[in-house]
Short mmCIF file of C-alpha atoms in Angstrom, two decimals:
data_model
loop_
_atom_site.label_atom_id
_atom_site.label_comp_id
_atom_site.label_asym_id
_atom_site.label_seq_id
_atom_site.Cartn_x
_atom_site.Cartn_y
_atom_site.Cartn_z
CA MET A 110 -137.51 23.42 -11.23
CA THR A 111 -134.44 22.33 -12.99
CA THR A 112 -131.55 24.49 -13.96
CA ALA A 113 -129.69 21.96 -16.10
CA SER A 114 -129.10 22.38 -19.43
CA ARG A 115 -130.67 19.38 -20.55
CA LEU A 116 -134.28 18.59 -19.27
CA PRO A 117 -135.06 15.29 -17.35
CA THR A 118 -136.60 12.60 -19.01
CA SER A 119 -139.55 12.94 -16.55
CA HIS A 120 -139.69 16.48 -17.21
CA ILE A 121 -139.70 15.74 -21.27
CA TRP A 122 -142.89 13.47 -20.59
CA ILE A 123 -144.79 15.80 -18.28
CA ILE A 124 -144.45 18.49 -21.08
CA ALA A 125 -145.34 16.20 -23.46
CA SER A 126 -148.52 15.03 -21.18
CA THR A 127 -149.48 18.84 -20.57
CA LEU A 128 -149.25 19.91 -24.09
CA THR A 129 -151.52 17.04 -25.30
CA ALA A 130 -154.16 18.05 -22.86
CA LEU A 131 -153.70 21.77 -23.89
CA PHE A 132 -154.19 20.76 -28.16
CA LEU A 133 -157.04 18.68 -27.28
CA GLY A 134 -158.79 21.90 -25.42
CA ALA A 135 -157.60 24.14 -28.19
CA LEU A 136 -158.90 21.72 -30.60
CA ASP A 137 -162.15 21.30 -29.64
CA ALA A 138 -162.87 24.97 -29.58
CA LEU A 139 -162.68 24.70 -33.70
CA ILE A 140 -163.53 21.26 -34.53
CA VAL A 141 -166.96 21.29 -33.67
CA GLY A 142 -167.65 24.16 -36.44
CA ALA A 143 -167.57 21.76 -39.43
CA ALA A 144 -169.80 19.35 -37.67
CA MET A 145 -172.66 21.51 -36.76
CA PRO A 146 -174.90 21.11 -39.89
CA THR A 147 -174.59 17.60 -39.27
CA MET A 148 -175.52 17.79 -35.73
CA VAL A 149 -178.36 20.19 -36.04
CA ALA A 150 -179.71 17.79 -38.70
CA GLU A 151 -179.65 15.13 -36.24
CA LEU A 152 -180.32 16.58 -32.71
CA GLY A 153 -182.58 19.73 -33.88
CA GLY A 154 -182.51 22.78 -32.00
CA LEU A 155 -181.12 25.28 -34.52
CA SER A 156 -182.15 28.23 -32.19
CA LEU A 157 -179.55 26.75 -29.83
CA TYR A 158 -176.69 26.47 -32.74
CA SER A 159 -174.40 29.20 -31.24
CA TRP A 160 -174.82 27.99 -27.59
CA VAL A 161 -172.79 24.94 -28.72
CA PHE A 162 -169.45 27.40 -29.12
CA SER A 163 -170.81 29.88 -26.12
CA ALA A 164 -171.17 27.12 -23.40
CA TYR A 165 -167.61 26.03 -23.97
CA LEU A 166 -166.10 29.44 -24.29
CA LEU A 167 -167.83 30.93 -21.11
CA THR A 168 -166.91 27.77 -18.56
CA ARG A 169 -163.30 27.96 -19.97
CA ALA A 170 -162.92 31.64 -19.11
CA VAL A 171 -164.27 31.04 -15.92
CA ALA A 172 -161.98 28.24 -15.10
CA LEU A 173 -158.89 29.61 -16.30
CA PRO A 174 -158.33 32.15 -13.11
CA ILE A 175 -159.89 29.52 -10.39
CA PHE A 176 -157.83 26.75 -11.25
CA GLY A 177 -154.44 29.30 -11.92
CA LYS A 178 -155.32 30.27 -8.14
CA LEU A 179 -155.38 26.64 -6.85
CA CYS A 180 -152.02 25.87 -8.54
CA ASP A 181 -150.75 27.93 -5.96
CA LEU A 182 -152.46 26.18 -3.17
CA PHE A 183 -152.81 22.34 -4.17
CA SER A 184 -150.37 19.93 -5.94
CA PRO A 185 -150.48 20.38 -9.74
CA ARG A 186 -150.73 16.38 -10.24
CA ARG A 187 -153.69 16.40 -8.39
CA LEU A 188 -155.29 18.98 -10.01
CA PHE A 189 -154.51 18.14 -13.56
CA THR A 190 -155.76 14.75 -12.86
CA LEU A 191 -159.23 16.28 -12.10
CA ALA A 192 -158.84 18.62 -14.84
CA ILE A 193 -158.35 16.11 -17.80
CA LEU A 194 -161.01 13.79 -15.91
CA ILE A 195 -163.60 16.78 -16.38
CA PHE A 196 -162.48 17.44 -19.91
CA LEU A 197 -162.89 13.82 -20.49
CA ALA A 198 -166.12 13.39 -18.83
CA GLY A 199 -167.40 16.13 -21.12
CA SER A 200 -166.33 14.73 -24.25
CA LEU A 201 -167.72 11.40 -23.85
CA THR A 202 -171.11 12.82 -22.83
CA ALA A 203 -171.32 15.08 -25.67
CA GLY A 204 -170.60 12.42 -27.86
CA LEU A 205 -173.23 10.37 -26.52
CA ALA A 206 -176.03 13.57 -26.20
CA GLY A 207 -178.99 12.52 -27.62
CA SER A 208 -180.37 16.32 -27.74
CA MET A 209 -178.84 19.66 -28.60
CA ALA A 210 -179.62 20.76 -24.77
CA GLN A 211 -177.52 17.88 -23.38
CA LEU A 212 -174.74 18.61 -26.06
CA ILE A 213 -174.36 22.33 -24.80
CA ALA A 214 -174.31 20.79 -21.34
CA ALA A 215 -171.81 18.76 -22.15
CA ARG A 216 -169.57 21.50 -23.93
CA ALA A 217 -170.16 23.53 -20.57
CA VAL A 218 -168.55 20.74 -18.51
CA GLN A 219 -165.92 20.33 -21.08
CA GLY A 220 -165.43 24.20 -21.14
CA VAL A 221 -164.63 23.75 -17.29
CA GLY A 222 -161.93 20.92 -18.02
CA ALA A 223 -160.29 23.09 -21.10
CA GLY A 224 -159.92 25.98 -18.91
CA ALA A 225 -158.30 23.99 -15.91
CA ASN A 226 -156.07 22.57 -18.38
CA PHE A 227 -154.87 25.83 -20.35
CA ALA A 228 -154.25 27.00 -16.80
CA LEU A 229 -152.17 23.91 -15.52
CA CYS A 230 -150.16 23.42 -18.54
CA TYR A 231 -148.78 27.02 -18.63
CA TYR A 232 -148.11 26.51 -14.69
CA VAL A 233 -146.41 23.28 -15.08
CA ILE A 234 -144.41 24.17 -18.01
CA SER A 235 -142.95 27.22 -16.51
CA ASP A 236 -142.54 25.91 -12.77
CA ILE A 237 -140.78 23.30 -13.96
CA SER A 238 -138.49 25.47 -16.34
CA ALA A 239 -135.52 27.55 -15.69
CA PRO A 240 -136.18 31.40 -16.19
CA GLU A 241 -133.85 31.10 -18.80
CA ARG A 242 -135.46 28.51 -20.46
CA ARG A 243 -138.79 29.53 -20.05
CA GLY A 244 -139.18 31.72 -23.20
CA LYS A 245 -138.42 28.83 -25.35
CA MET A 246 -141.27 26.36 -23.48
CA MET A 247 -144.10 29.14 -23.49
CA GLY A 248 -143.13 29.30 -27.42
CA LEU A 249 -143.62 25.87 -27.84
CA VAL A 250 -147.05 26.04 -25.89
CA SER A 251 -147.90 28.52 -29.01
CA PHE A 252 -146.83 26.25 -31.50
CA VAL A 253 -149.06 23.58 -30.53
CA TRP A 254 -152.21 26.31 -30.16
CA GLY A 255 -151.01 27.39 -33.72
CA VAL A 256 -151.03 23.56 -34.44
CA SER A 257 -154.38 22.98 -33.43
CA SER A 258 -155.89 26.34 -35.13
CA LEU A 259 -154.79 24.69 -38.41
CA LEU A 260 -155.97 21.12 -37.75
CA GLY A 261 -159.22 22.07 -36.07
CA PRO A 262 -161.53 22.79 -39.42
CA ALA A 263 -159.74 20.07 -41.23
CA LEU A 264 -159.65 17.28 -38.96
CA GLY A 265 -163.56 17.84 -37.76
CA GLY A 266 -164.82 18.04 -41.68
CA ALA A 267 -162.87 14.66 -42.57
CA ILE A 268 -164.37 12.90 -39.14
CA VAL A 269 -167.74 13.79 -40.13
CA GLU A 270 -167.48 12.49 -43.55
CA PHE A 271 -165.43 9.14 -43.05
CA PHE A 272 -166.84 8.79 -39.67
CA SER A 273 -169.66 10.13 -37.52
CA TRP A 274 -169.70 13.48 -35.72
CA ARG A 275 -169.68 12.03 -32.33
CA TRP A 276 -165.98 11.16 -33.04
CA ILE A 277 -165.15 14.33 -32.96
CA PHE A 278 -165.56 14.11 -29.12
CA PHE A 279 -164.70 10.11 -28.44
CA ILE A 280 -160.94 11.01 -30.18
CA ASN A 281 -160.34 12.97 -27.08
CA LEU A 282 -160.50 9.90 -24.85
CA PRO A 283 -157.45 7.72 -25.89
CA LEU A 284 -155.49 11.01 -26.19
CA GLY A 285 -156.97 12.56 -23.21
CA LEU A 286 -156.15 9.14 -21.27
CA ALA A 287 -152.25 8.90 -22.42
CA ALA A 288 -151.97 12.68 -21.08
CA LEU A 289 -153.38 11.35 -17.61
CA ALA A 290 -151.00 8.52 -17.73
CA GLY A 291 -147.99 10.90 -18.65
CA VAL A 292 -149.22 12.76 -15.64
CA LEU A 293 -149.72 10.20 -12.70
CA LEU A 294 -146.73 8.57 -14.00
CA HIS A 295 -144.10 11.25 -14.11
CA MET A 296 -145.31 14.27 -12.21
CA GLN A 297 -144.19 14.30 -8.72
CA GLU A 298 -147.03 14.70 -5.93
CA ARG A 299 -146.16 17.93 -4.32
CA THR A 300 -147.47 19.91 -0.85
CA ARG A 301 -147.92 23.18 -0.15
CA GLY A 302 -146.42 23.25 3.09
CA ASP A 303 -145.69 27.30 3.31
CA ARG A 304 -149.06 27.95 3.19
CA ARG A 305 -152.55 27.02 4.23
CA PRO A 306 -154.88 26.19 1.60
CA ASP A 307 -157.78 28.12 2.47
CA VAL A 308 -159.94 28.64 -0.70
CA ASP A 309 -161.63 31.51 -1.41
CA TYR A 310 -165.14 30.31 -2.18
CA LEU A 311 -166.86 33.61 -2.17
CA GLY A 312 -164.14 35.03 -4.72
CA ALA A 313 -164.32 31.98 -6.99
CA PHE A 314 -168.40 32.45 -6.91
CA THR A 315 -168.68 36.15 -7.27
CA LEU A 316 -165.88 36.32 -10.09
CA SER A 317 -167.30 33.27 -12.07
CA ALA A 318 -170.72 34.98 -11.91
CA SER A 319 -169.39 38.46 -12.91
CA ILE A 320 -167.49 36.92 -15.71
CA LEU A 321 -170.33 34.90 -17.15
CA SER A 322 -172.75 37.86 -16.83
CA LEU A 323 -170.14 40.19 -18.73
CA LEU A 324 -169.02 37.46 -21.47
CA ALA A 325 -172.65 36.70 -22.04
CA VAL A 326 -173.18 40.74 -22.65
CA PHE A 327 -170.62 40.41 -25.54
CA LEU A 328 -171.93 36.98 -26.71
CA LEU A 329 -175.50 37.91 -27.15
CA ALA A 330 -175.71 41.60 -27.83
CA GLY A 331 -176.09 42.74 -31.16
CA ASP A 332 -176.92 39.50 -32.58
CA THR A 333 -179.92 37.65 -30.33
CA TYR A 334 -180.66 40.80 -28.27
CA GLY A 335 -179.72 44.78 -28.87
CA TRP A 336 -177.78 46.40 -26.68
CA THR A 337 -180.70 48.27 -24.71
CA SER A 338 -182.96 45.26 -24.37
CA LEU A 339 -183.74 43.89 -20.87
CA PRO A 340 -182.09 40.89 -20.71
CA ILE A 341 -178.53 42.74 -21.95
CA VAL A 342 -179.41 45.52 -19.31
CA GLY A 343 -179.91 43.00 -16.68
CA LEU A 344 -176.52 41.14 -17.44
CA GLY A 345 -174.85 44.37 -17.43
CA VAL A 346 -176.30 45.25 -13.80
CA CYS A 347 -175.41 41.62 -12.81
CA THR A 348 -171.62 42.48 -13.92
CA LEU A 349 -171.27 45.32 -11.67
CA VAL A 350 -173.07 43.61 -8.80
CA PHE A 351 -171.12 40.51 -8.73
CA GLY A 352 -167.75 42.41 -9.49
CA PHE A 353 -168.36 45.11 -6.64
CA ALA A 354 -168.88 41.56 -4.38
CA PHE A 355 -165.69 40.13 -5.66
CA PHE A 356 -163.83 43.24 -4.87
CA HIS A 357 -164.66 43.23 -1.36
CA ALA A 358 -164.41 39.25 -1.11
CA GLU A 359 -161.03 39.57 -2.44
CA LYS A 360 -160.07 42.57 0.57
CA ARG A 361 -161.23 40.22 3.22
CA ALA A 362 -160.02 36.70 1.73
CA SER A 363 -156.70 35.34 3.24
CA GLU A 364 -155.94 32.96 -0.14
CA PRO A 365 -158.00 35.51 -2.67
CA ILE A 366 -158.42 34.20 -6.01
CA LEU A 367 -157.10 37.31 -7.39
CA PRO A 368 -155.23 39.00 -4.56
CA LEU A 369 -155.96 42.94 -5.40
CA SER A 370 -152.08 44.10 -4.73
CA SER A 371 -151.09 42.37 -7.65
CA PHE A 372 -152.88 45.63 -9.62
CA THR A 373 -149.78 47.59 -7.91
CA SER A 374 -147.51 45.97 -9.94
CA PRO A 375 -146.62 47.59 -13.75
CA GLY A 376 -145.63 44.78 -15.18
CA PHE A 377 -148.62 42.82 -14.31
CA THR A 378 -151.12 45.23 -14.99
CA LEU A 379 -149.74 46.97 -17.96
CA GLY A 380 -148.28 43.45 -19.45
CA ASN A 381 -151.96 42.14 -19.14
CA ALA A 382 -153.74 45.29 -20.72
CA THR A 383 -151.40 45.16 -23.46
CA ALA A 384 -152.41 41.30 -24.03
CA PHE A 385 -156.03 42.41 -23.80
CA ALA A 386 -155.50 44.98 -26.29
CA CYS A 387 -153.94 43.07 -28.85
CA SER A 388 -155.99 40.02 -28.42
CA PHE A 389 -159.11 42.45 -29.18
CA SER A 390 -157.47 43.12 -32.52
CA VAL A 391 -156.24 39.87 -33.73
CA PHE A 392 -159.67 38.04 -32.87
CA SER A 393 -161.51 40.53 -34.18
CA LEU A 394 -159.69 40.34 -37.45
CA SER A 395 -159.91 36.38 -37.34
CA ALA A 396 -163.64 36.77 -36.87
CA PHE A 397 -164.33 39.21 -39.67
CA PHE A 398 -161.71 38.62 -42.13
CA PRO A 399 -163.30 35.73 -43.56
CA LEU A 400 -166.30 37.98 -44.23
CA PHE A 401 -163.90 40.30 -46.27
CA PHE A 402 -162.96 37.66 -48.49
CA GLN A 403 -166.48 36.03 -49.01
CA GLY A 404 -168.38 39.14 -49.15
CA VAL A 405 -165.97 41.49 -50.57
CA LEU A 406 -163.42 39.47 -52.71
CA PHE A 407 -166.25 36.47 -53.28
CA GLN A 408 -163.57 34.05 -52.39
CA SER A 409 -165.43 30.36 -52.65
CA PRO A 410 -164.97 28.86 -48.89
CA SER A 411 -162.09 26.45 -49.52
CA ARG A 412 -159.95 29.42 -50.73
CA LEU A 413 -161.31 31.38 -47.69
CA GLY A 414 -159.99 28.52 -45.20
CA LEU A 415 -156.29 28.66 -47.02
CA ALA A 416 -156.42 32.54 -47.04
CA MET A 417 -156.84 32.48 -43.23
CA ILE A 418 -154.05 30.37 -43.00
CA PRO A 419 -151.19 32.96 -42.47
CA LEU A 420 -152.74 34.39 -39.49
CA SER A 421 -152.22 30.94 -37.28
CA LEU A 422 -148.87 30.49 -38.99
CA GLY A 423 -147.57 33.86 -38.17
CA TRP A 424 -148.94 33.52 -34.54
CA SER A 425 -147.43 30.57 -34.29
CA ALA A 426 -144.26 31.56 -36.11
CA GLY A 427 -143.74 34.92 -33.89
CA ALA A 428 -144.26 33.22 -30.79
CA TRP A 429 -141.69 30.26 -31.50
CA PHE A 430 -139.42 33.10 -32.64
CA TYR A 431 -139.28 35.05 -29.80
CA GLY A 432 -139.36 31.69 -27.81
CA GLN A 433 -136.03 30.84 -29.25
CA MET A 434 -134.82 34.42 -28.98
CA SER A 435 -136.18 35.45 -25.37
CA GLN A 436 -132.46 35.92 -23.77
CA ALA A 437 -131.49 38.17 -26.66
CA ILE A 438 -134.31 40.13 -27.06
CA ALA A 439 -135.92 42.24 -24.09
CA LYS A 440 -139.39 41.25 -23.27
CA LYS A 441 -140.39 44.81 -22.99
CA SER A 442 -139.12 45.55 -26.29
CA ALA A 443 -140.49 42.41 -27.86
CA SER A 444 -143.62 43.54 -26.47
CA LEU A 445 -143.22 46.84 -28.40
CA ALA A 446 -142.24 45.43 -31.81
CA GLY A 447 -145.11 43.04 -31.66
CA SER A 448 -147.86 45.79 -31.05
CA TRP A 449 -146.21 48.02 -33.79
CA SER A 450 -146.56 45.13 -35.89
CA MET A 451 -149.98 44.72 -35.06
CA ALA A 452 -150.97 48.10 -35.68
CA ALA A 453 -149.24 48.22 -39.05
CA ALA A 454 -151.41 45.16 -39.96
CA CYS A 455 -154.80 47.21 -38.74
CA ALA A 456 -153.88 49.95 -40.66
CA ALA A 457 -152.95 48.04 -43.42
CA SER A 458 -156.68 46.41 -43.62
CA LEU A 459 -158.08 49.97 -43.85
CA PHE A 460 -156.74 50.10 -47.40
CA LEU A 461 -157.96 46.73 -48.62
CA GLY A 462 -160.67 46.68 -50.83
CA PRO A 463 -162.73 44.46 -53.87
CA ARG A 464 -159.65 44.89 -56.10
CA THR A 465 -156.98 43.47 -53.60
CA PRO A 466 -155.25 40.59 -54.42
CA VAL A 467 -155.96 37.53 -51.81
CA GLY A 468 -152.08 37.18 -51.43
CA LEU A 469 -151.83 41.23 -49.87
CA CYS A 470 -154.82 40.26 -47.53
CA SER A 471 -153.00 37.10 -46.21
CA ALA A 472 -149.40 39.16 -46.16
CA VAL A 473 -151.85 41.30 -43.62
CA LEU A 474 -153.15 38.74 -41.49
CA LEU A 475 -149.39 37.33 -41.49
CA LEU A 476 -147.99 40.40 -40.23
CA ALA A 477 -151.16 40.56 -37.28
CA GLY A 478 -150.07 37.00 -36.77
CA LEU A 479 -146.35 37.37 -36.21
CA GLY A 480 -147.36 40.54 -34.22
CA MET A 481 -149.77 38.64 -31.70
CA GLY A 482 -146.97 36.07 -31.26
CA PHE A 483 -144.35 38.37 -29.96
CA VAL A 484 -146.99 39.91 -27.66
CA SER A 485 -148.45 36.67 -26.30
CA ILE A 486 -145.23 35.79 -25.00
CA SER A 487 -143.26 38.66 -24.24
CA THR A 488 -146.41 39.79 -21.70
CA LEU A 489 -146.82 36.52 -20.48
CA LEU A 490 -142.98 36.75 -19.13
CA ILE A 491 -143.51 40.07 -18.00
CA VAL A 492 -146.65 39.29 -15.88
CA GLN A 493 -144.97 36.24 -14.58
CA ASP A 494 -141.57 38.27 -13.29
CA SER A 495 -143.93 40.70 -11.84
CA LEU A 496 -145.44 38.83 -9.04
CA ASP A 497 -143.33 36.86 -6.25
CA PRO A 498 -142.84 32.86 -7.65
CA ARG A 499 -145.39 31.78 -5.06
CA ASP A 500 -148.18 33.28 -7.22
CA LEU A 501 -146.67 32.29 -10.48
CA GLY A 502 -150.33 30.36 -10.90
CA VAL A 503 -152.15 33.66 -10.61
CA ALA A 504 -149.83 35.44 -13.04
CA THR A 505 -149.84 32.56 -15.60
CA SER A 506 -153.79 32.47 -15.46
CA SER A 507 -154.35 36.00 -15.49
CA HIS A 508 -152.91 36.60 -18.44
CA GLN A 509 -154.80 33.80 -20.38
CA PHE A 510 -157.56 35.07 -18.91
CA SER A 511 -156.93 38.75 -20.04
CA ARG A 512 -156.42 37.46 -23.77
CA THR A 513 -159.70 35.67 -23.39
CA LEU A 514 -161.71 38.51 -22.32
CA GLY A 515 -160.51 40.64 -25.13
CA GLY A 516 -160.45 38.24 -27.64
CA THR A 517 -164.34 37.45 -26.73
CA ILE A 518 -165.21 41.35 -25.68
CA GLY A 519 -163.59 42.35 -29.13
CA ILE A 520 -165.69 39.90 -31.50
CA GLY A 521 -168.72 40.91 -29.59
CA ALA A 522 -168.11 44.73 -29.83
CA THR A 523 -167.21 44.77 -33.67
CA GLY A 524 -169.74 42.14 -34.30
CA SER A 525 -172.32 44.61 -33.20
CA LEU A 526 -170.43 47.65 -35.10
CA LEU A 527 -170.59 45.78 -38.41
CA THR A 528 -174.41 44.96 -38.09
CA HIS A 529 -175.35 48.29 -37.15
CA ALA A 530 -173.12 49.89 -40.16
CA ILE A 531 -174.24 47.28 -42.91
CA SER A 532 -178.13 47.79 -41.93
CA ARG A 533 -177.67 51.53 -42.12
CA SER A 534 -176.10 51.19 -45.55
CA LEU A 535 -178.59 48.67 -46.70
CA GLN A 536 -181.19 51.53 -46.43
CA LYS A 537 -180.29 52.96 -49.42
CA LEU A 538 -180.03 49.74 -51.31
CA GLU A 539 -183.32 48.60 -53.21
CA GLY A 540 -183.94 44.47 -53.55
CA LEU A 541 -182.32 43.39 -51.08
CA PRO A 542 -183.76 42.50 -47.55
CA GLY A 543 -184.11 45.37 -45.47
CA PRO A 544 -182.50 46.07 -42.06
CA GLU A 545 -185.63 44.75 -40.31
CA ASN A 546 -184.38 41.34 -41.96
CA LEU A 547 -180.87 41.74 -41.23
CA ARG A 548 -180.74 42.34 -37.41
CA ASN A 549 -177.72 40.31 -36.77
CA LEU A 550 -175.03 38.46 -38.30
CA SER A 551 -176.36 35.09 -38.82
CA ALA A 552 -178.94 37.01 -41.43
CA LEU A 553 -175.99 38.50 -43.01
CA ARG A 554 -173.85 35.19 -43.46
CA GLU A 555 -177.24 33.38 -45.34
CA LEU A 556 -177.14 36.32 -47.48
CA LEU A 557 -173.66 35.89 -48.53
CA LYS A 558 -173.88 31.76 -49.02
CA PRO A 559 -173.35 31.21 -53.25
CA GLU A 560 -176.52 29.73 -53.91
CA MET A 561 -178.53 32.95 -52.19
CA GLN A 562 -175.49 35.37 -54.65
CA GLU A 563 -176.64 33.75 -57.57
CA ARG A 564 -179.89 35.16 -57.07
CA LEU A 565 -178.73 38.73 -57.25
CA ALA A 566 -178.65 40.68 -60.03
CA GLU A 567 -175.08 41.61 -61.07
CA PRO A 568 -175.54 45.21 -60.14
CA LEU A 569 -177.12 44.61 -57.00
CA ARG A 570 -174.41 42.19 -55.76
CA PHE A 571 -171.77 44.64 -56.32
CA LYS A 572 -173.41 47.41 -54.47
CA LEU A 573 -173.84 45.01 -51.69
CA GLN A 574 -169.79 44.51 -51.71
CA THR A 575 -169.69 47.97 -51.11
CA VAL A 576 -171.84 48.14 -47.96
CA ILE A 577 -169.76 45.35 -46.89
CA ALA A 578 -166.64 46.27 -47.63
CA GLY A 579 -167.59 49.89 -45.50
CA GLY A 580 -169.11 47.82 -42.57
CA LEU A 581 -165.73 46.04 -42.48
CA GLN A 582 -163.81 49.56 -42.75
CA GLU A 583 -165.25 50.31 -39.43
CA VAL A 584 -163.95 47.34 -38.06
CA PHE A 585 -160.74 47.40 -39.01
CA GLY A 586 -160.58 51.03 -37.66
CA VAL A 587 -161.26 49.87 -34.07
CA CYS A 588 -158.96 47.18 -34.11
CA LEU A 589 -156.44 49.85 -35.00
CA ALA A 590 -157.30 51.95 -32.38
CA ALA A 591 -156.98 48.70 -29.84
CA ALA A 592 -153.34 47.95 -31.37
CA ALA A 593 -152.52 51.14 -30.84
CA LEU A 594 -153.65 51.25 -27.34
CA SER A 595 -151.47 48.17 -27.15
CA VAL A 596 -148.20 50.27 -28.58
CA VAL A 597 -149.12 53.17 -25.81
CA LEU A 598 -149.31 50.64 -23.11
CA SER A 599 -146.11 48.99 -24.32
CA HIS A 600 -144.29 52.13 -24.69
CA VAL A 601 -145.50 52.66 -21.48
CA LEU A 602 -144.09 49.83 -19.88
CA LYS A 603 -140.82 49.70 -21.51
CA LYS A 604 -140.08 53.05 -19.76
CA ARG A 605 -140.69 51.47 -16.55
CA PRO A 606 -137.59 49.87 -14.50
#
């Protein structure tokens, strides 16, 4: 770790290389969206459409805590080399895929590499930064996240239009190799001589199985399957069984993946819980605000994209600002301020309606983004400070995992709520497909396509607008509840010594 006021050149190269790896992983979560229609047309497999996204998110979530722990046991240089190679292997095979099944398998491999890169990026940058500089560095990391979210959809569309959808994946190869070269040339090989690298294989397996089962519940329930269907109930049982097995495995492991003693630290528990609650809110808003723009305000897809930009800008700006001011603004105060900002945005969203100006909606998203920017950096620093420096990898990856878990569960839960609310209201309308034909969000989005909207009579179209607005009010209400929980957690955290 450096304490000098100026970073050594080698550290600058390391930071640039790790941020490049993180940028590619974040970009690949979004860039495929614009290419999916072309991919389906060439490869077929429309029924597997959602799994191109889900496979990536699931394996990325699993890799985060496992590689976070490995950072504390093995040389980060070797782990980063492995992570980048896994990601590049997934990118190459995805670009060469000849069927949808092959593409999904390649995306799963990509997800492992991306999750590992995320864990290692946060760990390495935190490790080489002095404590007083760490906030600024984490703000820089969040800024890169924001840039990837802005570039992803637009870059994906441009590549498909001017080249081929396969170059969405092939473009990772030169950039990934450049990041790999930076790691190999400038990152020092380090050994962990003070602790025995005893890998907790049983803990890794049971945690992976439990995470996969839990996230699959929220990815599939309410859209592909009903909440009480056999597959969802079975996945729920698997979550509990493997979670129980993981708990007992961690009690016996000499180097547990997630030390149970960590939860005795208020900073670790409350910091991660606050990050979970805020992520629940912000990812739900980001998932369903486009439906508000399209189904309630009748905005075109191009204007919809522009209207959503303030959320990413606010998140990046909030994280960057607090990162620069982290020595002047207390971490716990920043977490509380960010939570209040998120709660205010969610409360304001309850008053949006068909006559609300698009600019005002974007202002609400900007406020939510600013709040999440403050919370994401402040809670990360709180969690990192709560554990021994020897467990920096566990602390850092647990925070990223909490955010991933909160976002995935939030989107799944609010999506199911929205589908149920809209289907219930459609029973009162005539001339629209009944609830039996609108059992999931995919069918609803199909109805909202411009060509479908043109077929509806004007009175019926405005009735549909009212139904969608009512369903979204319930979603925004749940987002407000989660944001209010983050306020309470931040307040409790602030009172703790």
